[in-house]
PDB file of C-alpha atoms in Angstrom:
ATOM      1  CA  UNK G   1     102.053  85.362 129.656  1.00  0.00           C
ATOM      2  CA  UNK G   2     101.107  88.546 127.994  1.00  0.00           C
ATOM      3  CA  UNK G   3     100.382  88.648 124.934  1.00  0.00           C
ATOM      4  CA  UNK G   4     101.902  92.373 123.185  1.00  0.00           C
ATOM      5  CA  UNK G   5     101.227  94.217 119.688  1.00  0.00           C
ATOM      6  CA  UNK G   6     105.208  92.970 119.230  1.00  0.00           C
ATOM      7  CA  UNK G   7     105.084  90.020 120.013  1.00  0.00           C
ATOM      8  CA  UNK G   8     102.007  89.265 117.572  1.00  0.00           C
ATOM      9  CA  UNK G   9     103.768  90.819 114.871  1.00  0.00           C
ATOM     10  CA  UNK G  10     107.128  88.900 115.487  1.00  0.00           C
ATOM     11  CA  UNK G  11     104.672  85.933 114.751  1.00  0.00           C
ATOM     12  CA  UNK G  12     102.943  87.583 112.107  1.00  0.00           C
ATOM     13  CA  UNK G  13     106.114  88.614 110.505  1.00  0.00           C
ATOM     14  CA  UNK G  14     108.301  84.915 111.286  1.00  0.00           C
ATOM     15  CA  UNK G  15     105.445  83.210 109.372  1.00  0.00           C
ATOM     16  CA  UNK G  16     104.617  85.462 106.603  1.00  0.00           C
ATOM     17  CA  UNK G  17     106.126  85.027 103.066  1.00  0.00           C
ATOM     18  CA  UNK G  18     105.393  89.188 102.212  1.00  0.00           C
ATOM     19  CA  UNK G  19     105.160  92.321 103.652  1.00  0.00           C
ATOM     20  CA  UNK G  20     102.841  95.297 102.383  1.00  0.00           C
ATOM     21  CA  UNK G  21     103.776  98.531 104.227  1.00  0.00           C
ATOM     22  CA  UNK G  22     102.147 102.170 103.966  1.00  0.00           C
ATOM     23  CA  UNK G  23     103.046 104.931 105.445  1.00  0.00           C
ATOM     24  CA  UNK G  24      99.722 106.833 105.187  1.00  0.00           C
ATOM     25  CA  UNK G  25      99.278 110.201 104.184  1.00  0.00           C
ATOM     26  CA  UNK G  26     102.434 112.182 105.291  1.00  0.00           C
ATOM     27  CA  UNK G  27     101.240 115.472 105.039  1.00  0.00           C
ATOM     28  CA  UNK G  28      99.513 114.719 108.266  1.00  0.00           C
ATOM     29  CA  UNK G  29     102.182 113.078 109.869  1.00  0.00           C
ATOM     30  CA  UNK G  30     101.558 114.976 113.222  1.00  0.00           C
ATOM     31  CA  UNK G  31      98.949 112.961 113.459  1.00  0.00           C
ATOM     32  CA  UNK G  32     100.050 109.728 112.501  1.00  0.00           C
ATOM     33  CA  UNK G  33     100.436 106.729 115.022  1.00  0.00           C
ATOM     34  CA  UNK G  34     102.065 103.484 114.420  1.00  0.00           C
ATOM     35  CA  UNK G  35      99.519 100.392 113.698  1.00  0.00           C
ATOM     36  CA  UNK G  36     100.668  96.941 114.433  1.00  0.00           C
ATOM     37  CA  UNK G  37      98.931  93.749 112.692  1.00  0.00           C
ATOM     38  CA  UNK G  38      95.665  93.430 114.911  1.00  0.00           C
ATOM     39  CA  UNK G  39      96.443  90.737 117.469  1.00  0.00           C
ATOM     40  CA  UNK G  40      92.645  89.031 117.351  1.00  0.00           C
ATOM     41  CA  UNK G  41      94.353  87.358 114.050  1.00  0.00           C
ATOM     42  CA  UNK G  42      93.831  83.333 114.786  1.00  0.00           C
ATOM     43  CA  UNK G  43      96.328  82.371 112.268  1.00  0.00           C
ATOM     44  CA  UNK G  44      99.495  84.328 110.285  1.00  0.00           C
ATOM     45  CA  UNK G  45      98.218  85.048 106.690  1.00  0.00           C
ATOM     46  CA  UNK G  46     100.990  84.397 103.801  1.00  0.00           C
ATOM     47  CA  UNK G  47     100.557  88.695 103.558  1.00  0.00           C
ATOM     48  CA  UNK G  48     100.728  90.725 106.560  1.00  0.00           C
ATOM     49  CA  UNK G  49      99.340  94.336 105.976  1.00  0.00           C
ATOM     50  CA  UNK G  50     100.620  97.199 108.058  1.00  0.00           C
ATOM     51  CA  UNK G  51     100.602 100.979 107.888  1.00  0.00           C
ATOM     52  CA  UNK G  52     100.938 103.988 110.126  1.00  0.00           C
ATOM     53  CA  UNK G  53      97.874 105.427 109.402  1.00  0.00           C
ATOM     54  CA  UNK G  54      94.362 104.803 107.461  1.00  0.00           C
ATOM     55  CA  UNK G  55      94.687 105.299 103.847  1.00  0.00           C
ATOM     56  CA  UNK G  56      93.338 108.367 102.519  1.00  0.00           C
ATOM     57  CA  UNK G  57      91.583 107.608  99.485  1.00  0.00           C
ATOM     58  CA  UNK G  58      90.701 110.088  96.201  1.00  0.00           C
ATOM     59  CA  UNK G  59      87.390 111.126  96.468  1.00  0.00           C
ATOM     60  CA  UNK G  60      85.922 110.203  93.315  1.00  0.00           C
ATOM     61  CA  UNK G  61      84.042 113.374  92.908  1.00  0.00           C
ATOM     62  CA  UNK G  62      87.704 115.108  93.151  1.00  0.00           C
ATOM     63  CA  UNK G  63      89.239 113.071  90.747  1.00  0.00           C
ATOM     64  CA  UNK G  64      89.174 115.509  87.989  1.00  0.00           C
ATOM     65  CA  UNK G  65      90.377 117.824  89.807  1.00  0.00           C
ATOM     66  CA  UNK G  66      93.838 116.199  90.971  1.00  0.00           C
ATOM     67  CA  UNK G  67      96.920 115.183  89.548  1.00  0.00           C
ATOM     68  CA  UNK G  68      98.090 111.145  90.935  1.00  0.00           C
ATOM     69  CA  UNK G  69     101.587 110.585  90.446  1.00  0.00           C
ATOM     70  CA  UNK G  70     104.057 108.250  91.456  1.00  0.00           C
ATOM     71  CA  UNK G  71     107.751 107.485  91.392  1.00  0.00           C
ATOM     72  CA  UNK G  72     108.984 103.787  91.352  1.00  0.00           C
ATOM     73  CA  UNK G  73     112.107 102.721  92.980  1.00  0.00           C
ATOM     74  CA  UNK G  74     112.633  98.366  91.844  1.00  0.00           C
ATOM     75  CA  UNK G  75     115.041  97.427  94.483  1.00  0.00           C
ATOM     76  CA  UNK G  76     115.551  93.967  92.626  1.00  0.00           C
ATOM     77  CA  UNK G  77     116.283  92.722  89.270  1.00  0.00           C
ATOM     78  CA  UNK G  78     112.299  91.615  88.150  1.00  0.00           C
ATOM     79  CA  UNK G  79     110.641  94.184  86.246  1.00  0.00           C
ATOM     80  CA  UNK G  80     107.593  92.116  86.866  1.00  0.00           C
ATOM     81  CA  UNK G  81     107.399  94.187  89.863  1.00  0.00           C
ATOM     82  CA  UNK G  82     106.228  97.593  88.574  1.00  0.00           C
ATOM     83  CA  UNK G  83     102.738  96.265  87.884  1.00  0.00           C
ATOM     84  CA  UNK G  84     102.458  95.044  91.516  1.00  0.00           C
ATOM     85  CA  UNK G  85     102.873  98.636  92.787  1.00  0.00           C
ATOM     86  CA  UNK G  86     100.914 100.328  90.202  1.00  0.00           C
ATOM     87  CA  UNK G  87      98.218  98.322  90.862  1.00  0.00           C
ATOM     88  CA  UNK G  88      98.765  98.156  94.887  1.00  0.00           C
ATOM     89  CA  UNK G  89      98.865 102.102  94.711  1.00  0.00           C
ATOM     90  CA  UNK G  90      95.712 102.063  92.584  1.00  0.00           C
ATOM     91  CA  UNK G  91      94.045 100.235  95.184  1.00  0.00           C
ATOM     92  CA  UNK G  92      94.893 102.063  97.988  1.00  0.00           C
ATOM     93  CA  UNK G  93      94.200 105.175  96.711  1.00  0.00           C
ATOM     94  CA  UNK G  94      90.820 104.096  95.160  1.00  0.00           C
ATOM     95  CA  UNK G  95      91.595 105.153  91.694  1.00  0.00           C
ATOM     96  CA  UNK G  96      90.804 103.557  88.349  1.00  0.00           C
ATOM     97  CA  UNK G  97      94.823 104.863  87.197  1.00  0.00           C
ATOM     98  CA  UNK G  98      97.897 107.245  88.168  1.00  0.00           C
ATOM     99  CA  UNK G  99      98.257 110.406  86.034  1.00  0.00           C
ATOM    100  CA  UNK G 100     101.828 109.823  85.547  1.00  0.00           C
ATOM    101  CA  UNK G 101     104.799 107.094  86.929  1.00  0.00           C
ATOM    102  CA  UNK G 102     108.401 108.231  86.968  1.00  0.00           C
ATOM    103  CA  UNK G 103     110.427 105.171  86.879  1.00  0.00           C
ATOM    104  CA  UNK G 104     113.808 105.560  89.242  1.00  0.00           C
ATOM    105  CA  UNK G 105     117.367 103.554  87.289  1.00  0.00           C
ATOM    106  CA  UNK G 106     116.731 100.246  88.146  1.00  0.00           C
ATOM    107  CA  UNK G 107     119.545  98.404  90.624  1.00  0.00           C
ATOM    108  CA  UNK G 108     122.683  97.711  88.460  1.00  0.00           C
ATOM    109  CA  UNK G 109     125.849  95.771  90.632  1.00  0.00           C
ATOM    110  CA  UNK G 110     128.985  98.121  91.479  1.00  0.00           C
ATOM    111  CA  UNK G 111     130.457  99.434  88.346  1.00  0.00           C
ATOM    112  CA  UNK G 112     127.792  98.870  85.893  1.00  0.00           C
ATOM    113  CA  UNK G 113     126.898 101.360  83.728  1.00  0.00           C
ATOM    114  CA  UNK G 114     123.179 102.034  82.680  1.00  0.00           C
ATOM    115  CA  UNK G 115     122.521 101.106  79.145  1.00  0.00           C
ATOM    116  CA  UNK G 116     119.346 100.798  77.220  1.00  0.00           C
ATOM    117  CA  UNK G 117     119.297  97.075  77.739  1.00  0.00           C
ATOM    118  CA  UNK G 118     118.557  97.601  81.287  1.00  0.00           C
ATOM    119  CA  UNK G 119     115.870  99.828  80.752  1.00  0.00           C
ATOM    120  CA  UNK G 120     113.866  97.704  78.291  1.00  0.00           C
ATOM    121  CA  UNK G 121     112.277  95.223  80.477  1.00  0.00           C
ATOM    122  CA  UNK G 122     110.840  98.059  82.858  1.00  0.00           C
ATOM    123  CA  UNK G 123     110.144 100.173  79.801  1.00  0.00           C
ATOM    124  CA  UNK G 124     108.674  97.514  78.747  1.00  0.00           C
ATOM    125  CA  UNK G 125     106.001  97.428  81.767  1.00  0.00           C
ATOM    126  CA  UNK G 126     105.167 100.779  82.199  1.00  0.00           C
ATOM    127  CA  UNK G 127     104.327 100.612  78.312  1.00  0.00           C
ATOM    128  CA  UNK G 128     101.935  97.346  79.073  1.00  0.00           C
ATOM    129  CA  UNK G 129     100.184  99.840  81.753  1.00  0.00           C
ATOM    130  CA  UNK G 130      99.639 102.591  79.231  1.00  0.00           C
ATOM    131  CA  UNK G 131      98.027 100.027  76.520  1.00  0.00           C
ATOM    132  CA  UNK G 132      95.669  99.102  79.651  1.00  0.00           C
ATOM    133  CA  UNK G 133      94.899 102.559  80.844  1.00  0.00           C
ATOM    134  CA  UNK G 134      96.287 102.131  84.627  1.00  0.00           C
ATOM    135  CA  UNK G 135      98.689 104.839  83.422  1.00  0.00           C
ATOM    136  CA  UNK G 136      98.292 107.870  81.384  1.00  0.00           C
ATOM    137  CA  UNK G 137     101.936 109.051  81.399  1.00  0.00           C
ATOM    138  CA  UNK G 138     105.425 107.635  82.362  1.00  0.00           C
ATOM    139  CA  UNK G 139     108.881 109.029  82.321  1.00  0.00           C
ATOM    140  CA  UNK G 140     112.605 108.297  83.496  1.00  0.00           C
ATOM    141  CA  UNK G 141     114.722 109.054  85.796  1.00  0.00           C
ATOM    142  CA  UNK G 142     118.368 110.198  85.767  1.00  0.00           C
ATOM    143  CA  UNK G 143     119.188 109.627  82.214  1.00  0.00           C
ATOM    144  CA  UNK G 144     121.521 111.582  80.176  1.00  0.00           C
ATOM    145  CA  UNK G 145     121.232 112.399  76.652  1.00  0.00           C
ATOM    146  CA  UNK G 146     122.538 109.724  75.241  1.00  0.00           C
ATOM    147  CA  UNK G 147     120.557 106.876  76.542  1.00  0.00           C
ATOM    148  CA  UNK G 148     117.212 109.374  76.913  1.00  0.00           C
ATOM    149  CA  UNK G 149     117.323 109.166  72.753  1.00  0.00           C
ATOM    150  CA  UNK G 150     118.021 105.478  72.702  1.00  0.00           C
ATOM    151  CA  UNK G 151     114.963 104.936  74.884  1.00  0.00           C
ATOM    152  CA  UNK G 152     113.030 107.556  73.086  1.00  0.00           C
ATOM    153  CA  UNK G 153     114.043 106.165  69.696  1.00  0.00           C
ATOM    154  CA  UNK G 154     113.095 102.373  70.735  1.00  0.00           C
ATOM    155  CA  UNK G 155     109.921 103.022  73.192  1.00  0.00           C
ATOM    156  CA  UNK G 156     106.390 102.204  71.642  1.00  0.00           C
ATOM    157  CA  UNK G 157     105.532 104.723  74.668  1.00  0.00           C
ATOM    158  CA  UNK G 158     107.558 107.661  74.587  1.00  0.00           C
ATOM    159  CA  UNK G 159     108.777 109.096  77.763  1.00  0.00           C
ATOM    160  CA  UNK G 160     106.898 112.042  78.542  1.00  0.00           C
ATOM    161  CA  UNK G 161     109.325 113.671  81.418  1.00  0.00           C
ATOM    162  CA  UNK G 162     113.130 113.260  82.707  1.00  0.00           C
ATOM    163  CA  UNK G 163     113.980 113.782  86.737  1.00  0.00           C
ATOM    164  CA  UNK G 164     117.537 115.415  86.970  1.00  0.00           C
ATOM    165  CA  UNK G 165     119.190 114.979  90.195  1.00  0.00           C
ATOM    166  CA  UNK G 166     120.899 118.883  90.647  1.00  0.00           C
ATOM    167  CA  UNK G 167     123.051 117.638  93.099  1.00  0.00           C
ATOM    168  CA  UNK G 168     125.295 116.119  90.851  1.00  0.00           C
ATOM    169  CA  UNK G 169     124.262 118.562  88.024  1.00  0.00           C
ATOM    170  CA  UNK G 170     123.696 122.211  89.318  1.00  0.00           C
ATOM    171  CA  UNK G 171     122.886 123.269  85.877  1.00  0.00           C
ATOM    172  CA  UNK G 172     120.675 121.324  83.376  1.00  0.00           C
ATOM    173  CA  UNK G 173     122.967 119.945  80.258  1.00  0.00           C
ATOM    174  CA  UNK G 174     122.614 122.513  76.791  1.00  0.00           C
ATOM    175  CA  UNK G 175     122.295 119.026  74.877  1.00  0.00           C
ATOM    176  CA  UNK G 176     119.836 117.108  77.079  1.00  0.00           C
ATOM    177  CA  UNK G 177     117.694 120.254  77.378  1.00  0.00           C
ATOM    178  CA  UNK G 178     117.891 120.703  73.382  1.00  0.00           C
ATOM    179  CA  UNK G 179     116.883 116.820  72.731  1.00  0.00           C
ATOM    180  CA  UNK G 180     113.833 117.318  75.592  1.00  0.00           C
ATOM    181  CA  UNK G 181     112.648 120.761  73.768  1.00  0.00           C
ATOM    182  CA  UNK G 182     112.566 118.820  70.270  1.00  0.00           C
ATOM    183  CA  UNK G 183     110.722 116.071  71.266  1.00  0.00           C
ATOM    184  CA  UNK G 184     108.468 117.893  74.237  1.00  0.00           C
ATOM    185  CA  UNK G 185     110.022 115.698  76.956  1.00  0.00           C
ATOM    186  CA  UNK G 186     109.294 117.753  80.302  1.00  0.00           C
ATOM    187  CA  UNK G 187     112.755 118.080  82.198  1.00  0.00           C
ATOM    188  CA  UNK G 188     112.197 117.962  86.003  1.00  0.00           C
ATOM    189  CA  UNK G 189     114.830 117.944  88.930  1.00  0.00           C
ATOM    190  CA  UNK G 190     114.380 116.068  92.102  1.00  0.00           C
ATOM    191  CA  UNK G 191     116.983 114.963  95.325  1.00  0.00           C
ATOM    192  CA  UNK G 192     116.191 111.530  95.636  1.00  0.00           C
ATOM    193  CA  UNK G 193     119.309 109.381  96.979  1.00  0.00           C
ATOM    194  CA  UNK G 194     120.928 106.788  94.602  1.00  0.00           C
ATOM    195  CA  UNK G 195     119.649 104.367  97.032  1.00  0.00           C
ATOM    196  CA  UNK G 196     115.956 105.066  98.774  1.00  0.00           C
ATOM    197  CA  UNK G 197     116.424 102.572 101.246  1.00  0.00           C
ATOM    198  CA  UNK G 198     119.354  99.806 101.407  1.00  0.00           C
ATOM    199  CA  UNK G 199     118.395  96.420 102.436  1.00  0.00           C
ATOM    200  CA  UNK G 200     120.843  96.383 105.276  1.00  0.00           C
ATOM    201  CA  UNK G 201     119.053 100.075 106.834  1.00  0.00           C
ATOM    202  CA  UNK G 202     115.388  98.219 105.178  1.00  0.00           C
ATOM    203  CA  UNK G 203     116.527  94.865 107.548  1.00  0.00           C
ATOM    204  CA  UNK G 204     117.403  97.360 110.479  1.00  0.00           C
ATOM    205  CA  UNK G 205     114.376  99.248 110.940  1.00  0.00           C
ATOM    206  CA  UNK G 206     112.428  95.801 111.308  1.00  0.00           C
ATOM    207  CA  UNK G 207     114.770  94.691 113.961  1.00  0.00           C
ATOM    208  CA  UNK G 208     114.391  97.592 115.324  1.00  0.00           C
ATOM    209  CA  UNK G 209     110.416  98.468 115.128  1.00  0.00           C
ATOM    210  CA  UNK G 210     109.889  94.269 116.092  1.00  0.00           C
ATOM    211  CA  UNK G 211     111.948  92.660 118.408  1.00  0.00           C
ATOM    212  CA  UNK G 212     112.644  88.652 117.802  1.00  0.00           C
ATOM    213  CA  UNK G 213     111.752  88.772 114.235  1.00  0.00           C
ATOM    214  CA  UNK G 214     114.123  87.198 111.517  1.00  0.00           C
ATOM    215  CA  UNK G 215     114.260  90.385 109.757  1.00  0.00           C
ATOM    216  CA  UNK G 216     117.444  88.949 107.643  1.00  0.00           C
ATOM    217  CA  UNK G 217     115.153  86.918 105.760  1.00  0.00           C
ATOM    218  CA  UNK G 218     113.135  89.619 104.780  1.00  0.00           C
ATOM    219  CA  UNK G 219     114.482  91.280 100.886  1.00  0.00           C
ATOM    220  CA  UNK G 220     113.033  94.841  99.776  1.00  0.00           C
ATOM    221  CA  UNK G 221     111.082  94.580  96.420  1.00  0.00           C
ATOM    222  CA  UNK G 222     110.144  97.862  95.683  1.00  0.00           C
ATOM    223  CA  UNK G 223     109.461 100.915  97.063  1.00  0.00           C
ATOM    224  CA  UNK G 224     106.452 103.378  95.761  1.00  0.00           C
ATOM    225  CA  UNK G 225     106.320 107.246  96.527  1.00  0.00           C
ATOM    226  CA  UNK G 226     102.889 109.084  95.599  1.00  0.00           C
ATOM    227  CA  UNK G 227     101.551 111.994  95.727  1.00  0.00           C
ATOM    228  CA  UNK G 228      98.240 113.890  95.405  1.00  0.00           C
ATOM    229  CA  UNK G 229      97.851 117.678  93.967  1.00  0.00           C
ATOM    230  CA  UNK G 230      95.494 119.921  93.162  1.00  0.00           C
ATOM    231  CA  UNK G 231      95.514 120.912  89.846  1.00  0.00           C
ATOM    232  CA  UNK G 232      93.594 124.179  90.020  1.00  0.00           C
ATOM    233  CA  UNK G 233      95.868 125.521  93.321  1.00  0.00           C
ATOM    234  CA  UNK G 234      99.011 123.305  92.773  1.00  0.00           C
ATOM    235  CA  UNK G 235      98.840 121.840  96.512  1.00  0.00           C
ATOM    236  CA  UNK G 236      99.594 118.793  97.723  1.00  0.00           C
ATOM    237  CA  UNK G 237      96.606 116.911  98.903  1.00  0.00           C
ATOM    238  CA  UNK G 238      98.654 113.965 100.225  1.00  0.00           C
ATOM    239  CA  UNK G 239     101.886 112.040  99.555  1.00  0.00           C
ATOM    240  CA  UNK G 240     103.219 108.703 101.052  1.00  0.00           C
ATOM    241  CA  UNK G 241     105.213 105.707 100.521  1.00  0.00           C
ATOM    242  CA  UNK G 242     104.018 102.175  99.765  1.00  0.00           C
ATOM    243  CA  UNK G 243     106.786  99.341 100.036  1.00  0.00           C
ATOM    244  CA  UNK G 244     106.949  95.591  99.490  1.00  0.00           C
ATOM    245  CA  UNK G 245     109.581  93.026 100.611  1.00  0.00           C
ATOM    246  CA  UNK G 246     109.252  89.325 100.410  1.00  0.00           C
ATOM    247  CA  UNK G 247     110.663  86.685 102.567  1.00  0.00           C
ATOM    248  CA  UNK G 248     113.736  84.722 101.271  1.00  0.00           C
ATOM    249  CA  UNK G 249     114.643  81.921 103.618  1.00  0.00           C
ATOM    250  CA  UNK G 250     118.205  81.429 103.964  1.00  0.00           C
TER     251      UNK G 250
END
């Protein structure tokens, strides 16, 4: 029988307990080609590793001279996660720390509003990164005014930046702008989807890249989004996405 890149990673995948994926640098995604787990593997490791492209580390000599950022999107309920992907990004970047995370509103069920109780776990976290140097700034996502001065107010680490979405707010709010002025809290937009990457369209693309693999069992952790610039020029060097899901048997 032959033996194909699929059907090694259906095994790979069927007896695995987590998945690492990177997409590689994306501002060369001409030139990116799809990497399966190497078939000369003799046995399925509990972590299967898989990426589009090589990892394109920082130069160390460069590091000066670019800004490493991330954005965070926890697709479960365990802040425990966020130190996972900083440190996963850390790696595959081969950098000591990220200049800045921007945590996304972590997952909340269907008419739940966001309150600072939801936001102190994670808060929490990113804080525990800053106190170990993995993380020179961090900031928030979506917040209004209200609960942007609650977290400022309670945070040992105060958030340095807040990501407005514009598309449901074409113009920045007088009194969030006011509050961020006062307390030199950078006020950035972005167009990031409420969701990233639902686990039904996460579970799809599986089924779809890897045929025969139980991609139900497979649950999205997080998902990481970095990028790369250069300081002096303001150009992006690189940018990609780093993801995690874990198997759940059913």
């Amino acid at each position: 029988m032959e033996v194909t890149d699929n059907h090694v990673a259906s095994l790979l995948l069927n007896r695995a307990a987590q998945l690492n994926f990177h997409t590689g640098n994306l501002v060369n995604w001409r030139c990116l080609k799809k990497k399966m787990p190497s078939p000369s593997e003799e046995e399925s490791p509990d972590t299967v590793e898989c990426s589009l492209a090589q990892t394109e580390t920082v130069n160390a000599d460069e590091r000066e001279e670019l800004k490493v950022s991330a954005k965070l999107f926890i697709t479960c309920s365990d802040s425990a996660y966020i130190s996972n992907a900083v440190n996963m990004a850390c790696a595959a970047l081969d950098v000591s720390n990220l200049d800045s995370v921007i945590i996304a509103p972590p997952p909340l069920e269907d008419g739940t509003e966001l309150t600072l109780e939801h936001l102190q776990p994670y808060w929490g976290e990113l804080e525990n990164l800053v106190h170990n140097k993995q993380v020179l700034a961090i900031g928030t996502s979506d917040l209004d005014k209200t609960l942007l001065e609650q977290l400022y107010q309670w945070a040992q680490v105060k958030p340095s930046s807040n990501q407005v979405n514009l598309a449901s707010c074409c113009v920045m709010p007088p009194e969030l702008t006011a509050f961020a002025k006062e307390f030199d809290i950078q006020l950035l937009t972005h167009n990031d989807s409420k969701e990233m990457l639902s686990a039904t369209d996460f579970q799809e693309a599986i089924k779809e890249s890897i045929p025969n693999v139980r991609a139900n069992e497979w649950k999205l952790k997080w998902i990481l989004r970095y990028s790369t610039i250069v300081k002096s020029r303001g150009i992006i060097k690189s940018k990609g996405y780093i993801l995690q899901a874990k198997k759940s048997v059913l």
